[in-house]
């Protein structure tokens, strides 16, 4: 718990009958020197902010309580984000974890991501060109992966979850024709990349090329998300 | 009752006529006269039309005086007035600024000159069909999603929704196999309906699911020949969805200020609406598969208007680029067509994306001949030419969007680009279907060259020639190229082996031939068509095309002598061997003939051909033919008969009518027309001979009369017969054929007893008496001048007629019999005059024959007495309570007759008239106004010479004031 504050909304007394709306506002002040993280729901890591309203009543009636979650977006970070473009080439030779390199069909795919430093409200963009491929292309997908790392006494636990999969090519695409890479970050499952002493929330994107003979080629790019 | 002897008043018709005639006054030139023509002077006002629309206000003014008809309209005749107000621009375009604004607005909406998608739809559905079995793959999730429990946190709600969307992709797969095309279409319609239902019941997520599932079907290219139709069906659903979403968000913008204007800005959209709209876009952006994501986003493209001004112009290029990811070239090109369609609807001014789509398509063009596609075609057993035609609707549409109001230079550039791709036939065809006809026509020779160079194996060449022909039917190529174009095109067309391919091409090119060339070329073309369509009775499968060829020819050739002198025209008609089609074609020809033939003709070529055509129509009539159909055919044949004239060669004319009678004996209206025509011919002869027939013409006229006499009995309609007998009798009389006239009249008299009580008029049964009454009155006026036959008794025909009237079974509650008797009285009165009111030249009527012989007058008076007795008897029977009104009317009617025709100096008659006057008023049924007017008339008449006895009469006629 990094924050816990209570305010009194109404002084003791009687509420008039009917609907009564009571406006309130309060600043979120951190305990000590802790940081206020963005709301985030993950597998290992959950950052949640709730608001509880209690109404104490006289002896005979029960007290009333209502709880409600509210979302916290951290204020945009200062300063301009430096774009960090990445060019990539995928050929049988660039692949790791290949069992039988000889049985692979020949292919040559190149492209670029406009930036791996991404603004969370802006799409991930780039381009991809299948220059040639012996086997027909079945599908090309963008896989957005979230990696949570939790530091514990015994070491740390790492968990990667696919949070979104976007197909950018369907079928045997035209060779040497650039295909746009375009993905909007899902609002609920992403947050700015977070790195604290206890835990980390990071994001990666995989470009997955599926060939007709069921070969699966993946190229991984770590991303850095932020709010500007 | 005592008999009343009749004393007719003697009349001096000449002086009576003179006394009531208006004085003729000559009209000086320049004097006002209402029937003088209006002189319309056209005065042009300032031209304010836009885009060369020439509208002018014309006002008219009558020459010197004001015309009563046009003065009502302030001197402007109504049509010019219309022309003046019809131009909406006149008011709007007064200043330059408003005009500019207009033009700008214009580019934001597609004009009516853009052929809309809806008109292409049906064509595609009809053309791309299949008999193969289809399947639908639907992943419908089980209803576990349900409605989210109320009150749960927003995020939870969203999460469940997103889960539901995921379910779509992993949920239970339902595959419907073995659907016929119709089943398939029904399924799609079901989906469309369930989309609407889901939306109406606020299940937005389900609606989105349905749309995603539907668009997913577009990535499936099994049964590829059905793909264009599938595209049409599914994009209908997408359009529905797009409209629903747009309207929903628009309705959220409704606040107290009322609805948004059409050209609202994003600033005027409230936050809730914006948030909802954004939500849709986020949801769609997370759709996993490319094709549904593309289609659904394209479907709601218009919603970008709520978010930002530049939204659409940013989205279109992105979506255009997105299509590059679609591997199958056919799927991709249809996706492009859909994007262009939505783009044209939402933002037609964004031409760049349209062009980009086409250029992208050209880039992927080579894929069509790639391995992936070829393998697929082998599996599906689809030939390349067929496969290529599947692209046409999409490419046509894209090019049509590009070509819409595009500058010439762009079209030239597009053409060059297509040329670079190895003169591809598919593209060439689409260019020809989509670009302006004028553009194509001007470059016809280039196109022919390109078509010739095309690769034989690919796109069917006859389709290319057909497309070119369609353009040339709408726009004219340069004068000097015209013949060469025809020669070049026909050289190819005539080599087509398949009769269907051939006729589809020929049909189109016939129009071009008719437009620019003469009979000779058209004849050659027809000969070629006959040559191709005759083997194996190929014409049987091409009736619609052959029919359309005929229609095109008769649209351009209005001179039928030229048309029929083309020796292949009739052999061409012989190809229509199925009777129904044949008759339709004949009808077309006859309609054109009646419409366009200006003068009567005796051209043997036309007559022979058209008799043949009419005979065909006539012979199609059988017991099952509908009345309307018969009437239609008969009026066409009549139209033809009226247009035939041999000028002064009357005998030839008559023999033509004889021939026509033998040919068209089953159509009664035609026979009626023939009788009229022959009668006219007889009168025409009389006119030429100025009333003095020579022996030869007398014989000819008798032949005409004989024609009528034997034709009339074959008619079934009794009134047609009666009237024709009367007519022909009159004609015979006019031509001094006395015994023939007698025969006609006798025939008419003896036919009267056969008149049924009810006759069928336009399918409704009506009492026949009014018609009979009319006929009798007509007959009487003729009988006045018919001279008595020397071997028959006095007034033989009148007596005969009276007997027939006496014996006829009249309606119980009608007074027509008495009205007829009263008219007989008029006739008899006229007959007693010294000189009859009219005569026929060269025919001595009874006035001359008997010369006022007293025996003759006594005979007449006897008849009168009998008739009066009948009338009075009838009046008496009307004494019942319920018939008193009729009695009053009839009494007055009779009174008026006596007043007009009787000699009231006779006491008995005088007394009778007074009695009738009283009877008319007795029971208060008389109309006071009429009685007053009658009395005034009598008083006025009394001032005339020899009428002084009327003064006394007037005194004896009391006016009964109504109590």
mmCIF file of C-alpha atoms in Angstrom, chain B residues 339-624:
data_model
loop_
_atom_site.group_PDB
_atom_site.id
_atom_site.type_symbol
_atom_site.label_atom_id
_atom_site.label_comp_id
_atom_site.label_asym_id
_atom_site.label_seq_id
_atom_site.Cartn_x
_atom_site.Cartn_y
_atom_site.Cartn_z
ATOM 1 C CA UNK B 339 -12.625 1.457 -50.059
ATOM 2 C CA UNK B 340 -13.175 3.532 -53.199
ATOM 3 C CA UNK B 341 -16.892 3.099 -52.795
ATOM 4 C CA UNK B 342 -16.884 4.288 -49.199
ATOM 5 C CA UNK B 343 -14.404 7.006 -50.088
ATOM 6 C CA UNK B 344 -16.560 8.328 -52.908
ATOM 7 C CA UNK B 345 -19.518 8.417 -50.579
ATOM 8 C CA UNK B 346 -17.826 10.124 -47.679
ATOM 9 C CA UNK B 347 -15.143 12.251 -49.259
ATOM 10 C CA UNK B 348 -15.247 12.300 -53.052
ATOM 11 C CA UNK B 349 -12.805 15.185 -53.096
ATOM 12 C CA UNK B 350 -9.996 12.955 -51.833
ATOM 13 C CA UNK B 351 -8.949 11.731 -55.237
ATOM 14 C CA UNK B 352 -5.438 10.846 -54.211
ATOM 15 C CA UNK B 353 -6.433 7.653 -52.434
ATOM 16 C CA UNK B 354 -8.456 6.546 -55.404
ATOM 17 C CA UNK B 355 -5.469 6.884 -57.674
ATOM 18 C CA UNK B 356 -3.212 5.263 -55.117
ATOM 19 C CA UNK B 357 -5.511 2.291 -54.953
ATOM 20 C CA UNK B 358 -5.331 1.837 -58.656
ATOM 21 C CA UNK B 359 -1.566 2.186 -58.799
ATOM 22 C CA UNK B 360 -1.171 -0.280 -55.951
ATOM 23 C CA UNK B 361 -3.374 -2.634 -57.873
ATOM 24 C CA UNK B 362 -1.161 -2.266 -60.918
ATOM 25 C CA UNK B 363 1.844 -3.083 -58.758
ATOM 26 C CA UNK B 364 0.308 -6.369 -57.685
ATOM 27 C CA UNK B 365 -0.895 -7.158 -61.185
ATOM 28 C CA UNK B 366 1.721 -9.815 -61.794
ATOM 29 C CA UNK B 367 0.304 -11.879 -58.946
ATOM 30 C CA UNK B 368 -2.633 -12.938 -61.085
ATOM 31 C CA UNK B 369 -0.330 -15.092 -63.116
ATOM 32 C CA UNK B 370 1.666 -16.267 -60.112
ATOM 33 C CA UNK B 371 1.835 -19.820 -58.827
ATOM 34 C CA UNK B 372 -0.453 -19.376 -55.859
ATOM 35 C CA UNK B 373 -3.307 -18.166 -58.034
ATOM 36 C CA UNK B 374 -2.677 -20.703 -60.775
ATOM 37 C CA UNK B 375 -2.688 -23.588 -58.308
ATOM 38 C CA UNK B 376 -5.941 -22.377 -56.869
ATOM 39 C CA UNK B 377 -7.524 -22.236 -60.306
ATOM 40 C CA UNK B 378 -6.411 -25.745 -61.087
ATOM 41 C CA UNK B 379 -7.965 -27.033 -57.883
ATOM 42 C CA UNK B 380 -11.222 -25.239 -58.626
ATOM 43 C CA UNK B 381 -11.194 -26.113 -62.327
ATOM 44 C CA UNK B 382 -11.621 -22.493 -63.362
ATOM 45 C CA UNK B 383 -10.207 -21.290 -66.669
ATOM 46 C CA UNK B 384 -8.059 -18.181 -66.821
ATOM 47 C CA UNK B 385 -10.434 -16.157 -69.054
ATOM 48 C CA UNK B 386 -13.292 -16.747 -66.658
ATOM 49 C CA UNK B 387 -11.085 -15.925 -63.714
ATOM 50 C CA UNK B 388 -10.034 -12.646 -65.237
ATOM 51 C CA UNK B 389 -13.593 -11.538 -65.828
ATOM 52 C CA UNK B 390 -14.135 -11.818 -62.080
ATOM 53 C CA UNK B 391 -11.935 -8.765 -61.690
ATOM 54 C CA UNK B 392 -13.989 -6.590 -64.000
ATOM 55 C CA UNK B 393 -16.639 -5.262 -61.611
ATOM 56 C CA UNK B 394 -14.011 -4.185 -59.090
ATOM 57 C CA UNK B 395 -11.637 -2.595 -61.575
ATOM 58 C CA UNK B 396 -14.506 -0.993 -63.457
ATOM 59 C CA UNK B 397 -15.680 0.552 -60.238
ATOM 60 C CA UNK B 398 -12.279 1.833 -59.186
ATOM 61 C CA UNK B 399 -11.703 3.338 -62.600
ATOM 62 C CA UNK B 400 -15.142 4.842 -62.659
ATOM 63 C CA UNK B 401 -14.413 6.582 -59.362
ATOM 64 C CA UNK B 402 -11.123 7.854 -60.706
ATOM 65 C CA UNK B 403 -12.569 8.946 -64.022
ATOM 66 C CA UNK B 404 -15.434 10.828 -62.443
ATOM 67 C CA UNK B 405 -14.997 14.480 -63.400
ATOM 68 C CA UNK B 406 -11.328 13.771 -63.910
ATOM 69 C CA UNK B 407 -9.292 15.928 -66.268
ATOM 70 C CA UNK B 408 -8.400 14.455 -69.643
ATOM 71 C CA UNK B 409 -4.759 14.407 -68.733
ATOM 72 C CA UNK B 410 -5.331 12.021 -65.846
ATOM 73 C CA UNK B 411 -7.209 9.620 -68.058
ATOM 74 C CA UNK B 412 -4.399 9.718 -70.590
ATOM 75 C CA UNK B 413 -1.932 8.973 -67.843
ATOM 76 C CA UNK B 414 -4.010 6.052 -66.602
ATOM 77 C CA UNK B 415 -4.175 4.678 -70.083
ATOM 78 C CA UNK B 416 -0.437 4.937 -70.495
ATOM 79 C CA UNK B 417 0.065 3.079 -67.241
ATOM 80 C CA UNK B 418 -2.192 0.287 -68.416
ATOM 81 C CA UNK B 419 -0.342 0.109 -71.695
ATOM 82 C CA UNK B 420 2.923 -0.333 -69.874
ATOM 83 C CA UNK B 421 1.587 -3.471 -68.290
ATOM 84 C CA UNK B 422 1.831 -5.343 -71.549
ATOM 85 C CA UNK B 423 -1.392 -4.003 -72.996
ATOM 86 C CA UNK B 424 -3.399 -6.032 -70.647
ATOM 87 C CA UNK B 425 -6.852 -6.902 -71.875
ATOM 88 C CA UNK B 426 -8.480 -6.939 -68.470
ATOM 89 C CA UNK B 427 -7.358 -3.386 -67.781
ATOM 90 C CA UNK B 428 -8.175 -2.242 -71.257
ATOM 91 C CA UNK B 429 -11.680 -3.526 -70.829
ATOM 92 C CA UNK B 430 -12.122 -1.755 -67.542
ATOM 93 C CA UNK B 431 -10.744 1.464 -68.954
ATOM 94 C CA UNK B 432 -13.319 1.243 -71.713
ATOM 95 C CA UNK B 433 -16.171 0.568 -69.314
ATOM 96 C CA UNK B 434 -15.224 3.243 -66.824
ATOM 97 C CA UNK B 435 -13.944 6.183 -68.785
ATOM 98 C CA UNK B 436 -16.105 8.715 -70.577
ATOM 99 C CA UNK B 437 -17.435 7.465 -73.867
ATOM 100 C CA UNK B 438 -16.218 10.622 -75.643
ATOM 101 C CA UNK B 439 -12.713 9.961 -74.438
ATOM 102 C CA UNK B 440 -12.754 6.414 -75.710
ATOM 103 C CA UNK B 441 -14.488 7.229 -78.980
ATOM 104 C CA UNK B 442 -11.904 9.856 -79.861
ATOM 105 C CA UNK B 443 -9.185 7.232 -79.572
ATOM 106 C CA UNK B 444 -11.061 4.334 -81.115
ATOM 107 C CA UNK B 445 -8.331 3.452 -83.570
ATOM 108 C CA UNK B 446 -5.764 3.324 -80.765
ATOM 109 C CA UNK B 447 -8.010 1.042 -78.821
ATOM 110 C CA UNK B 448 -8.573 -1.260 -81.748
ATOM 111 C CA UNK B 449 -4.831 -1.444 -82.150
ATOM 112 C CA UNK B 450 -4.376 -2.293 -78.503
ATOM 113 C CA UNK B 451 -7.119 -4.877 -78.538
ATOM 114 C CA UNK B 452 -5.487 -6.569 -81.472
ATOM 115 C CA UNK B 453 -2.149 -6.705 -79.732
ATOM 116 C CA UNK B 454 -3.603 -8.258 -76.638
ATOM 117 C CA UNK B 455 -2.621 -11.660 -75.491
ATOM 118 C CA UNK B 456 -5.099 -14.212 -76.835
ATOM 119 C CA UNK B 457 -4.959 -16.568 -73.900
ATOM 120 C CA UNK B 458 -6.169 -14.207 -71.236
ATOM 121 C CA UNK B 459 -9.223 -12.048 -71.078
ATOM 122 C CA UNK B 460 -11.834 -12.864 -73.762
ATOM 123 C CA UNK B 461 -11.352 -10.552 -76.729
ATOM 124 C CA UNK B 462 -14.984 -10.364 -77.695
ATOM 125 C CA UNK B 463 -15.678 -8.639 -74.396
ATOM 126 C CA UNK B 464 -13.158 -5.984 -75.381
ATOM 127 C CA UNK B 465 -14.901 -5.353 -78.655
ATOM 128 C CA UNK B 466 -18.200 -5.302 -76.903
ATOM 129 C CA UNK B 467 -16.989 -2.651 -74.464
ATOM 130 C CA UNK B 468 -15.595 -0.568 -77.292
ATOM 131 C CA UNK B 469 -18.871 -0.919 -79.163
ATOM 132 C CA UNK B 470 -20.805 0.269 -76.134
ATOM 133 C CA UNK B 471 -18.706 3.428 -76.049
ATOM 134 C CA UNK B 472 -19.139 4.043 -79.740
ATOM 135 C CA UNK B 473 -22.874 3.722 -79.368
ATOM 136 C CA UNK B 474 -22.785 6.657 -76.976
ATOM 137 C CA UNK B 475 -20.147 8.905 -78.505
ATOM 138 C CA UNK B 476 -18.947 9.488 -82.022
ATOM 139 C CA UNK B 477 -15.416 8.775 -83.193
ATOM 140 C CA UNK B 478 -13.695 11.176 -85.596
ATOM 141 C CA UNK B 479 -15.424 11.268 -88.963
ATOM 142 C CA UNK B 480 -12.447 9.988 -90.927
ATOM 143 C CA UNK B 481 -11.990 6.867 -88.811
ATOM 144 C CA UNK B 482 -15.555 5.669 -88.822
ATOM 145 C CA UNK B 483 -15.513 3.199 -91.658
ATOM 146 C CA UNK B 484 -12.145 1.809 -90.747
ATOM 147 C CA UNK B 485 -13.308 1.245 -87.195
ATOM 148 C CA UNK B 486 -16.283 -0.733 -88.405
ATOM 149 C CA UNK B 487 -14.193 -2.786 -90.780
ATOM 150 C CA UNK B 488 -11.549 -3.558 -88.207
ATOM 151 C CA UNK B 489 -14.034 -4.444 -85.524
ATOM 152 C CA UNK B 490 -16.242 -6.535 -87.713
ATOM 153 C CA UNK B 491 -13.281 -8.417 -89.062
ATOM 154 C CA UNK B 492 -12.711 -9.714 -85.542
ATOM 155 C CA UNK B 493 -16.324 -10.130 -84.584
ATOM 156 C CA UNK B 494 -17.163 -12.236 -87.612
ATOM 157 C CA UNK B 495 -14.440 -14.679 -86.653
ATOM 158 C CA UNK B 496 -15.974 -15.438 -83.267
ATOM 159 C CA UNK B 497 -16.890 -19.082 -83.141
ATOM 160 C CA UNK B 498 -19.223 -19.196 -80.179
ATOM 161 C CA UNK B 499 -22.654 -17.877 -81.222
ATOM 162 C CA UNK B 500 -23.298 -16.323 -77.801
ATOM 163 C CA UNK B 501 -20.016 -14.427 -77.829
ATOM 164 C CA UNK B 502 -20.709 -13.408 -81.379
ATOM 165 C CA UNK B 503 -24.220 -12.132 -80.847
ATOM 166 C CA UNK B 504 -23.308 -10.224 -77.689
ATOM 167 C CA UNK B 505 -20.734 -8.342 -79.704
ATOM 168 C CA UNK B 506 -22.796 -7.945 -82.840
ATOM 169 C CA UNK B 507 -25.747 -6.599 -80.885
ATOM 170 C CA UNK B 508 -23.633 -3.716 -79.621
ATOM 171 C CA UNK B 509 -21.978 -2.950 -82.929
ATOM 172 C CA UNK B 510 -25.233 -2.839 -84.853
ATOM 173 C CA UNK B 511 -25.992 0.418 -83.102
ATOM 174 C CA UNK B 512 -22.742 1.950 -84.249
ATOM 175 C CA UNK B 513 -23.407 0.773 -87.778
ATOM 176 C CA UNK B 514 -26.893 2.215 -87.807
ATOM 177 C CA UNK B 515 -25.652 5.495 -86.372
ATOM 178 C CA UNK B 516 -23.084 6.268 -88.969
ATOM 179 C CA UNK B 517 -23.726 4.218 -92.043
ATOM 180 C CA UNK B 518 -26.331 3.491 -94.650
ATOM 181 C CA UNK B 519 -28.616 0.661 -95.502
ATOM 182 C CA UNK B 520 -25.866 -1.110 -97.395
ATOM 183 C CA UNK B 521 -23.632 -1.572 -94.358
ATOM 184 C CA UNK B 522 -26.520 -2.483 -92.105
ATOM 185 C CA UNK B 523 -27.596 -5.048 -94.640
ATOM 186 C CA UNK B 524 -24.138 -6.562 -94.671
ATOM 187 C CA UNK B 525 -24.128 -6.732 -90.910
ATOM 188 C CA UNK B 526 -27.551 -8.374 -90.858
ATOM 189 C CA UNK B 527 -26.385 -10.902 -93.431
ATOM 190 C CA UNK B 528 -23.435 -11.719 -91.229
ATOM 191 C CA UNK B 529 -25.633 -12.160 -88.174
ATOM 192 C CA UNK B 530 -27.938 -14.478 -90.097
ATOM 193 C CA UNK B 531 -24.972 -16.486 -91.270
ATOM 194 C CA UNK B 532 -23.700 -16.922 -87.735
ATOM 195 C CA UNK B 533 -26.941 -17.551 -85.975
ATOM 196 C CA UNK B 534 -28.610 -19.974 -88.362
ATOM 197 C CA UNK B 535 -26.394 -23.065 -87.958
ATOM 198 C CA UNK B 536 -27.731 -25.368 -85.255
ATOM 199 C CA UNK B 537 -30.578 -22.944 -84.656
ATOM 200 C CA UNK B 538 -28.272 -20.838 -82.526
ATOM 201 C CA UNK B 539 -30.785 -17.983 -82.740
ATOM 202 C CA UNK B 540 -33.008 -19.831 -80.299
ATOM 203 C CA UNK B 541 -30.698 -18.869 -77.472
ATOM 204 C CA UNK B 542 -30.271 -15.310 -78.620
ATOM 205 C CA UNK B 543 -33.761 -13.891 -78.951
ATOM 206 C CA UNK B 544 -33.183 -10.982 -76.555
ATOM 207 C CA UNK B 545 -30.094 -9.881 -78.469
ATOM 208 C CA UNK B 546 -31.745 -10.313 -81.863
ATOM 209 C CA UNK B 547 -34.732 -8.352 -80.634
ATOM 210 C CA UNK B 548 -32.490 -5.592 -79.441
ATOM 211 C CA UNK B 549 -30.821 -5.497 -82.864
ATOM 212 C CA UNK B 550 -34.207 -4.912 -84.491
ATOM 213 C CA UNK B 551 -34.983 -2.202 -81.982
ATOM 214 C CA UNK B 552 -31.724 -0.434 -82.676
ATOM 215 C CA UNK B 553 -32.283 -0.574 -86.395
ATOM 216 C CA UNK B 554 -35.762 0.884 -86.226
ATOM 217 C CA UNK B 555 -34.569 3.610 -83.898
ATOM 218 C CA UNK B 556 -32.186 4.832 -86.550
ATOM 219 C CA UNK B 557 -34.013 3.990 -89.779
ATOM 220 C CA UNK B 558 -37.286 5.822 -89.925
ATOM 221 C CA UNK B 559 -37.668 5.495 -93.630
ATOM 222 C CA UNK B 560 -39.349 2.159 -93.988
ATOM 223 C CA UNK B 561 -38.934 1.940 -97.720
ATOM 224 C CA UNK B 562 -35.199 2.033 -97.182
ATOM 225 C CA UNK B 563 -35.422 -0.377 -94.295
ATOM 226 C CA UNK B 564 -37.429 -2.990 -96.139
ATOM 227 C CA UNK B 565 -35.411 -2.683 -99.273
ATOM 228 C CA UNK B 566 -32.475 -4.050 -97.302
ATOM 229 C CA UNK B 567 -32.880 -7.561 -98.561
ATOM 230 C CA UNK B 568 -31.676 -9.178 -95.356
ATOM 231 C CA UNK B 569 -34.170 -7.498 -93.112
ATOM 232 C CA UNK B 570 -37.010 -9.935 -93.699
ATOM 233 C CA UNK B 571 -34.786 -13.021 -93.597
ATOM 234 C CA UNK B 572 -33.535 -11.598 -90.323
ATOM 235 C CA UNK B 573 -37.093 -11.452 -89.031
ATOM 236 C CA UNK B 574 -37.496 -15.094 -90.026
ATOM 237 C CA UNK B 575 -35.035 -16.024 -87.309
ATOM 238 C CA UNK B 576 -37.643 -15.177 -84.703
ATOM 239 C CA UNK B 577 -39.306 -18.541 -84.774
ATOM 240 C CA UNK B 578 -40.787 -18.633 -81.341
ATOM 241 C CA UNK B 579 -44.181 -17.079 -81.758
ATOM 242 C CA UNK B 580 -44.287 -14.905 -78.657
ATOM 243 C CA UNK B 581 -40.943 -13.323 -79.508
ATOM 244 C CA UNK B 582 -41.931 -12.939 -83.118
ATOM 245 C CA UNK B 583 -45.096 -11.072 -82.226
ATOM 246 C CA UNK B 584 -43.201 -8.775 -79.873
ATOM 247 C CA UNK B 585 -40.776 -7.903 -82.626
ATOM 248 C CA UNK B 586 -43.636 -7.292 -85.045
ATOM 249 C CA UNK B 587 -45.255 -4.979 -82.533
ATOM 250 C CA UNK B 588 -42.041 -2.996 -82.221
ATOM 251 C CA UNK B 589 -41.817 -2.570 -85.945
ATOM 252 C CA UNK B 590 -45.429 -1.496 -86.261
ATOM 253 C CA UNK B 591 -45.118 0.964 -83.399
ATOM 254 C CA UNK B 592 -42.098 2.503 -85.038
ATOM 255 C CA UNK B 593 -43.893 2.640 -88.358
ATOM 256 C CA UNK B 594 -46.927 4.374 -86.954
ATOM 257 C CA UNK B 595 -44.764 6.783 -85.034
ATOM 258 C CA UNK B 596 -42.369 7.718 -87.774
ATOM 259 C CA UNK B 597 -44.168 7.283 -91.076
ATOM 260 C CA UNK B 598 -45.204 10.773 -92.075
ATOM 261 C CA UNK B 599 -47.159 10.311 -95.286
ATOM 262 C CA UNK B 600 -49.461 7.652 -96.580
ATOM 263 C CA UNK B 601 -47.657 5.190 -98.774
ATOM 264 C CA UNK B 602 -48.231 2.777 -101.607
ATOM 265 C CA UNK B 603 -44.675 1.516 -101.796
ATOM 266 C CA UNK B 604 -45.069 -2.175 -102.631
ATOM 267 C CA UNK B 605 -41.962 -3.050 -100.624
ATOM 268 C CA UNK B 606 -43.360 -1.501 -97.473
ATOM 269 C CA UNK B 607 -46.815 -2.906 -98.059
ATOM 270 C CA UNK B 608 -45.621 -6.427 -98.639
ATOM 271 C CA UNK B 609 -43.345 -6.400 -95.662
ATOM 272 C CA UNK B 610 -45.795 -4.802 -93.307
ATOM 273 C CA UNK B 611 -48.682 -6.971 -94.425
ATOM 274 C CA UNK B 612 -46.464 -9.880 -93.588
ATOM 275 C CA UNK B 613 -45.669 -8.353 -90.189
ATOM 276 C CA UNK B 614 -49.322 -7.572 -89.480
ATOM 277 C CA UNK B 615 -50.355 -11.014 -90.594
ATOM 278 C CA UNK B 616 -47.934 -12.472 -88.099
ATOM 279 C CA UNK B 617 -49.460 -10.391 -85.344
ATOM 280 C CA UNK B 618 -52.972 -11.259 -86.432
ATOM 281 C CA UNK B 619 -52.248 -14.960 -86.653
ATOM 282 C CA UNK B 620 -50.994 -15.009 -83.100
ATOM 283 C CA UNK B 621 -54.495 -14.261 -81.855
ATOM 284 C CA UNK B 622 -56.224 -17.277 -80.431
ATOM 285 C CA UNK B 623 -58.894 -18.081 -77.905
ATOM 286 C CA UNK B 624 -56.524 -17.415 -75.036
#
